[in-house]
Tab-separated table of C-alpha atoms in Angstrom:
chain	number	residue	atom	x	y	z
A	86	MET	CA	112.052	142.521	79.815
A	87	SER	CA	109.742	139.970	81.116
A	88	SER	CA	109.057	136.462	79.286
A	89	ILE	CA	105.944	135.550	77.838
A	90	LYS	CA	104.248	133.102	79.545
A	91	ARG	CA	102.654	131.072	77.350
A	92	ARG	CA	99.502	129.031	77.744
A	93	GLN	CA	100.129	125.000	79.179
A	94	SER	CA	98.900	122.912	76.219
A	95	LEU	CA	98.472	118.702	75.756
A	96	ALA	CA	101.766	117.800	73.698
A	97	VAL	CA	100.978	116.289	70.658
A	98	MET	CA	103.309	114.172	67.564
A	99	VAL	CA	103.014	115.168	64.498
A	100	GLY	CA	105.079	112.778	63.048
A	101	GLY	CA	108.817	113.609	64.808
A	102	ILE	CA	107.563	117.618	66.058
A	103	MET	CA	105.799	117.998	69.045
A	104	ILE	CA	103.367	120.581	69.208
A	105	GLY	CA	102.212	122.162	72.497
A	106	GLY	CA	103.756	120.513	75.844
A	107	GLY	CA	105.926	123.494	75.845
A	108	ALA	CA	107.659	122.755	72.766
A	109	GLN	CA	109.020	125.674	70.747
A	110	ILE	CA	106.354	127.151	68.285
A	111	SER	CA	106.336	125.738	64.965
A	112	ILE	CA	106.211	127.008	61.453
A	113	GLN	CA	104.210	125.518	58.660
A	114	SER	CA	102.879	126.054	55.235
A	115	MET	CA	101.282	124.557	52.572
A	116	THR	CA	101.749	123.473	49.296
A	117	ASN	CA	100.131	124.825	45.832
A	118	THR	CA	101.162	121.970	43.413
A	119	LYS	CA	98.646	119.291	42.480
A	120	THR	CA	99.701	116.494	44.935
A	121	ASP	CA	99.901	113.757	43.170
A	122	ASP	CA	102.408	115.452	40.848
A	123	THR	CA	104.439	114.378	43.516
A	124	ALA	CA	108.351	115.839	41.756
A	125	SER	CA	106.906	118.976	41.581
A	126	THR	CA	104.845	118.661	45.643
A	127	LEU	CA	108.498	117.391	46.890
A	128	ALA	CA	111.055	119.793	45.347
A	129	GLN	CA	108.426	122.537	46.767
A	130	ILE	CA	108.778	120.900	50.032
A	131	ASN	CA	112.368	120.768	49.711
A	132	ARG	CA	112.674	124.319	49.331
A	133	LEU	CA	109.662	125.406	52.074
A	134	ALA	CA	112.000	122.588	54.620
A	135	ALA	CA	115.477	124.628	53.078
A	136	ALA	CA	113.763	128.209	54.205
A	137	GLY	CA	112.601	126.671	57.581
A	138	CYS	CA	109.102	125.574	57.498
A	139	GLU	CA	108.695	122.164	59.841
A	140	LEU	CA	105.385	120.824	58.831
A	141	ILE	CA	103.525	120.835	55.254
A	142	ARG	CA	100.437	120.981	54.638
A	143	VAL	CA	99.150	118.996	50.936
A	144	ALA	CA	95.658	119.147	49.374
A	145	VAL	CA	93.894	115.803	49.172
A	146	PRO	CA	91.039	116.165	47.190
A	147	ASP	CA	90.422	112.812	45.403
A	148	ALA	CA	91.867	109.201	46.355
A	149	ARG	CA	95.236	109.854	44.026
A	150	ALA	CA	96.276	112.222	45.677
A	151	ALA	CA	95.710	110.301	48.947
A	152	ARG	CA	97.536	107.695	47.497
A	153	SER	CA	100.438	109.699	46.475
A	154	ILE	CA	100.678	110.562	50.026
A	155	SER	CA	103.179	107.568	50.438
A	156	ARG	CA	105.342	108.498	48.144
A	157	LEU	CA	105.808	112.326	50.457
A	158	VAL	CA	106.061	110.694	52.830
A	159	GLN	CA	109.127	108.311	51.865
A	160	GLU	CA	110.868	111.599	50.176
A	161	SER	CA	109.730	114.641	52.999
A	162	SER	CA	112.233	115.235	55.593
A	163	ILE	CA	109.096	116.959	57.359
A	164	PRO	CA	106.233	115.757	57.936
A	165	ILE	CA	103.270	115.865	56.147
A	166	ILE	CA	99.520	116.807	56.814
A	167	ALA	CA	96.564	115.969	54.531
A	168	ASP	CA	94.047	118.607	54.344
A	169	ILE	CA	90.409	116.669	53.764
A	170	HIS	CA	87.121	118.781	52.617
A	171	PHE	CA	84.277	117.112	52.346
A	172	ASP	CA	84.838	113.819	51.868
A	173	LEU	CA	86.286	111.654	55.134
A	174	ARG	CA	86.900	108.286	52.954
A	175	LEU	CA	90.359	110.607	51.886
A	176	ALA	CA	91.021	110.688	55.050
A	177	TYR	CA	91.133	107.095	55.778
A	178	LEU	CA	93.054	106.618	52.844
A	179	ALA	CA	95.653	109.342	53.669
A	180	LEU	CA	96.111	108.065	57.076
A	181	GLN	CA	97.268	104.548	55.135
A	182	HIS	CA	99.582	105.969	53.138
A	183	GLY	CA	101.168	107.634	56.153
A	184	ALA	CA	99.658	111.228	56.658
A	185	SER	CA	100.906	112.483	59.968
A	186	GLU	CA	98.107	114.653	60.355
A	187	VAL	CA	94.948	114.929	59.103
A	188	ARG	CA	92.971	118.280	58.998
A	189	ILE	CA	89.224	118.259	58.842
A	190	ASN	CA	86.753	121.041	58.863
A	191	PRO	CA	83.841	120.470	61.188
A	192	GLY	CA	81.570	122.608	58.268
A	193	ASN	CA	81.826	120.192	55.790
A	194	ILE	CA	82.565	116.372	57.062
A	195	GLY	CA	78.753	116.089	57.154
A	196	GLY	CA	78.006	115.167	60.874
A	197	LYS	CA	80.235	114.841	63.825
A	198	GLU	CA	79.066	111.049	64.091
A	199	LYS	CA	81.242	110.229	61.106
A	200	LEU	CA	84.429	111.157	63.742
A	201	ARG	CA	84.195	108.360	66.130
A	202	ASP	CA	85.703	105.951	63.099
A	203	LEU	CA	88.001	108.447	61.920
A	204	ALA	CA	89.800	109.371	65.690
A	205	ARG	CA	90.232	104.965	65.969
A	206	ALA	CA	91.729	104.697	62.273
A	207	ALA	CA	94.291	107.814	63.792
A	208	ALA	CA	95.165	106.229	66.673
A	209	ASP	CA	95.751	102.479	65.128
A	210	GLN	CA	98.180	104.971	62.638
A	211	GLY	CA	100.009	106.711	65.380
A	212	ALA	CA	98.751	110.309	63.900
A	213	ALA	CA	97.303	113.313	64.703
A	214	LEU	CA	93.772	115.015	63.693
A	215	ARG	CA	93.163	118.934	63.147
A	216	VAL	CA	90.080	120.367	63.971
A	217	GLY	CA	90.176	123.029	61.949
A	218	VAL	CA	87.043	125.631	62.132
A	219	ASN	CA	86.805	127.967	59.970
A	220	ALA	CA	84.013	131.148	60.033
A	221	GLY	CA	83.672	130.651	56.491
A	222	SER	CA	82.148	126.827	56.442
A	223	LEU	CA	80.533	127.258	59.436
A	224	GLU	CA	77.533	124.704	59.804
A	225	THR	CA	74.482	125.797	59.122
A	226	SER	CA	72.949	125.155	62.293
A	227	ARG	CA	75.953	127.054	64.318
A	228	LEU	CA	75.328	130.347	62.326
A	229	LYS	CA	71.233	130.360	63.092
A	230	LYS	CA	71.964	129.635	67.314
A	231	HIS	CA	74.963	132.215	67.352
A	232	GLY	CA	73.280	134.910	64.121
A	233	ALA	CA	76.769	134.971	62.722
A	234	ALA	CA	80.312	134.063	62.281
A	235	LYS	CA	81.361	135.210	65.602
A	236	ALA	CA	83.936	133.950	67.732
A	237	GLU	CA	81.919	132.211	69.927
A	238	ALA	CA	80.106	130.853	67.105
A	239	LEU	CA	83.581	128.639	66.138
A	240	VAL	CA	84.756	127.705	69.951
A	241	ASP	CA	81.381	126.148	69.885
A	242	SER	CA	82.012	123.907	66.866
A	243	ALA	CA	85.122	123.275	68.337
A	244	LEU	CA	84.410	122.178	71.602
A	245	GLU	CA	81.233	120.234	69.879
A	246	TYR	CA	83.382	118.282	67.822
A	247	LEU	CA	86.014	117.764	70.328
A	248	GLN	CA	83.548	115.956	72.312
A	249	VAL	CA	83.084	113.392	70.202
A	250	LEU	CA	86.858	112.897	69.566
A	251	GLU	CA	87.160	112.736	73.840
A	252	LYS	CA	84.348	109.805	73.630
A	253	ALA	CA	86.445	107.911	71.214
A	254	GLN	CA	89.286	107.909	74.284
A	255	PHE	CA	91.409	109.974	71.544
A	256	GLN	CA	93.719	113.348	72.831
A	257	ASN	CA	96.074	113.538	69.732
A	258	ILE	CA	94.260	116.242	68.597
A	259	ILE	CA	95.563	120.091	67.229
A	260	VAL	CA	92.691	122.549	67.099
A	261	SER	CA	92.530	125.795	65.066
A	262	LEU	CA	89.915	128.186	64.542
A	263	LYS	CA	90.085	131.136	61.677
A	264	ALA	CA	88.463	134.388	60.233
A	265	SER	CA	89.625	136.417	57.663
A	266	ASP	CA	88.877	139.300	59.948
A	267	VAL	CA	91.928	139.158	62.557
A	268	LEU	CA	89.273	140.937	65.320
A	269	THR	CA	86.816	137.599	65.614
A	270	THR	CA	90.318	135.158	64.962
A	271	ILE	CA	92.024	137.074	68.148
A	272	GLU	CA	88.708	136.584	70.461
A	273	ALA	CA	87.989	133.051	69.007
A	274	ASN	CA	91.504	131.286	69.794
A	275	ARG	CA	91.582	133.712	73.065
A	276	LEU	CA	88.169	131.909	74.410
A	277	PHE	CA	89.186	128.830	73.202
A	278	ALA	CA	92.259	129.089	75.137
A	279	GLY	CA	90.240	129.282	78.414
A	280	LEU	CA	88.283	126.144	77.964
A	281	ALA	CA	90.499	122.857	76.323
A	282	PRO	CA	93.728	122.215	76.719
A	283	TYR	CA	94.846	121.077	73.777
A	284	PRO	CA	97.607	122.711	71.168
A	285	ILE	CA	96.608	125.356	69.155
A	286	HIS	CA	97.636	126.414	65.440
A	287	LEU	CA	97.681	129.755	64.495
A	288	GLY	CA	96.596	131.518	61.261
A	289	VAL	CA	94.092	134.097	59.452
A	290	THR	CA	92.081	132.911	56.825
A	291	GLU	CA	92.756	134.181	52.795
A	292	ALA	CA	95.249	137.014	55.035
A	293	GLY	CA	95.788	137.712	50.781
A	294	THR	CA	98.718	139.248	49.488
A	295	VAL	CA	102.413	139.003	50.904
A	296	LEU	CA	101.522	143.503	52.198
A	297	SER	CA	98.377	142.835	53.222
A	298	GLY	CA	98.605	139.273	54.476
A	299	THR	CA	101.916	140.201	56.304
A	300	VAL	CA	99.891	142.792	58.077
A	301	LYS	CA	96.970	140.622	58.781
A	302	SER	CA	99.077	137.634	60.098
A	303	ALA	CA	101.339	139.977	62.346
A	304	VAL	CA	98.507	141.551	64.053
A	305	GLY	CA	96.356	138.485	64.592
A	306	ILE	CA	99.140	135.887	65.172
A	307	GLY	CA	101.518	138.706	66.972
A	308	THR	CA	98.718	139.457	69.255
A	309	LEU	CA	98.157	136.135	70.646
A	310	LEU	CA	101.571	134.697	70.607
A	311	ALA	CA	102.326	137.689	72.673
A	312	GLU	CA	99.669	136.420	75.046
A	313	GLY	CA	101.116	133.458	74.728
A	314	ILE	CA	98.376	131.733	72.756
A	315	GLY	CA	99.524	129.225	70.144
A	316	ASP	CA	101.854	126.521	69.860
A	317	THR	CA	102.366	126.114	65.423
A	318	LEU	CA	101.163	128.804	62.759
A	319	ARG	CA	101.208	129.513	59.153
A	320	VAL	CA	101.463	132.887	58.064
A	321	SER	CA	98.762	132.373	54.691
A	322	LEU	CA	99.119	134.380	51.350
A	323	THR	CA	98.090	134.029	47.945
A	324	ALA	CA	102.094	134.049	47.094
A	325	ASP	CA	104.641	131.427	46.784
A	326	PRO	CA	104.739	129.346	49.709
A	327	VAL	CA	108.454	130.131	50.473
A	328	GLU	CA	107.198	133.669	51.822
A	329	GLU	CA	104.559	132.189	53.997
A	330	VAL	CA	107.578	130.073	55.847
A	331	LYS	CA	110.264	133.860	55.535
A	332	ILE	CA	107.287	135.759	57.081
A	333	GLY	CA	106.306	133.082	59.688
């Protein structure tokens, strides 16, 4: 049986974990606790790490959550990724408090010009940025251009924001292109894989319950992995995050 030839991508460090560059595919999850409840969040992170999770994303809805990252970083055995929506000020705060990576969504951060300064801040902290494009929150202009949240629209969004980061001389980037529709997710990642060298985070948005989410993720993520596409992954479920890691 022949081995799978993996797509060659740039190596990006997230804490002590290498993503891409031929490194082993890493497993991620996301906590479902209130991030500023650091005791509960750390307890869940420890359970996830014991189950095999290698990187963990936490929600950062406000400044209190961003400041809580300091303790999480100090006491977590795995790198902390900050999940940012709408307010880029929280991204800066998360970086200041030690986040190894910040995930941003081009569809809700209010314009690509804001990324240049964020790229410099991430570079100063030695952190990575994930450009997380989601079919459910594509920019209105993108939807008008493509007519719908098609694979091409997701890729178009990612490439435009990557250009901004590259102009800022920043390449510590991971990219994800996700949709709740499995075929759109597969097609978008196939297209992107041939157009840019950055590591790809695989996942299917709103995959669902343990049963439906496992099936959708197995088809979407499994198909891409079999084609050599993907450097890190998360199986997204509406269940205990530990189940995501077990399935991944």
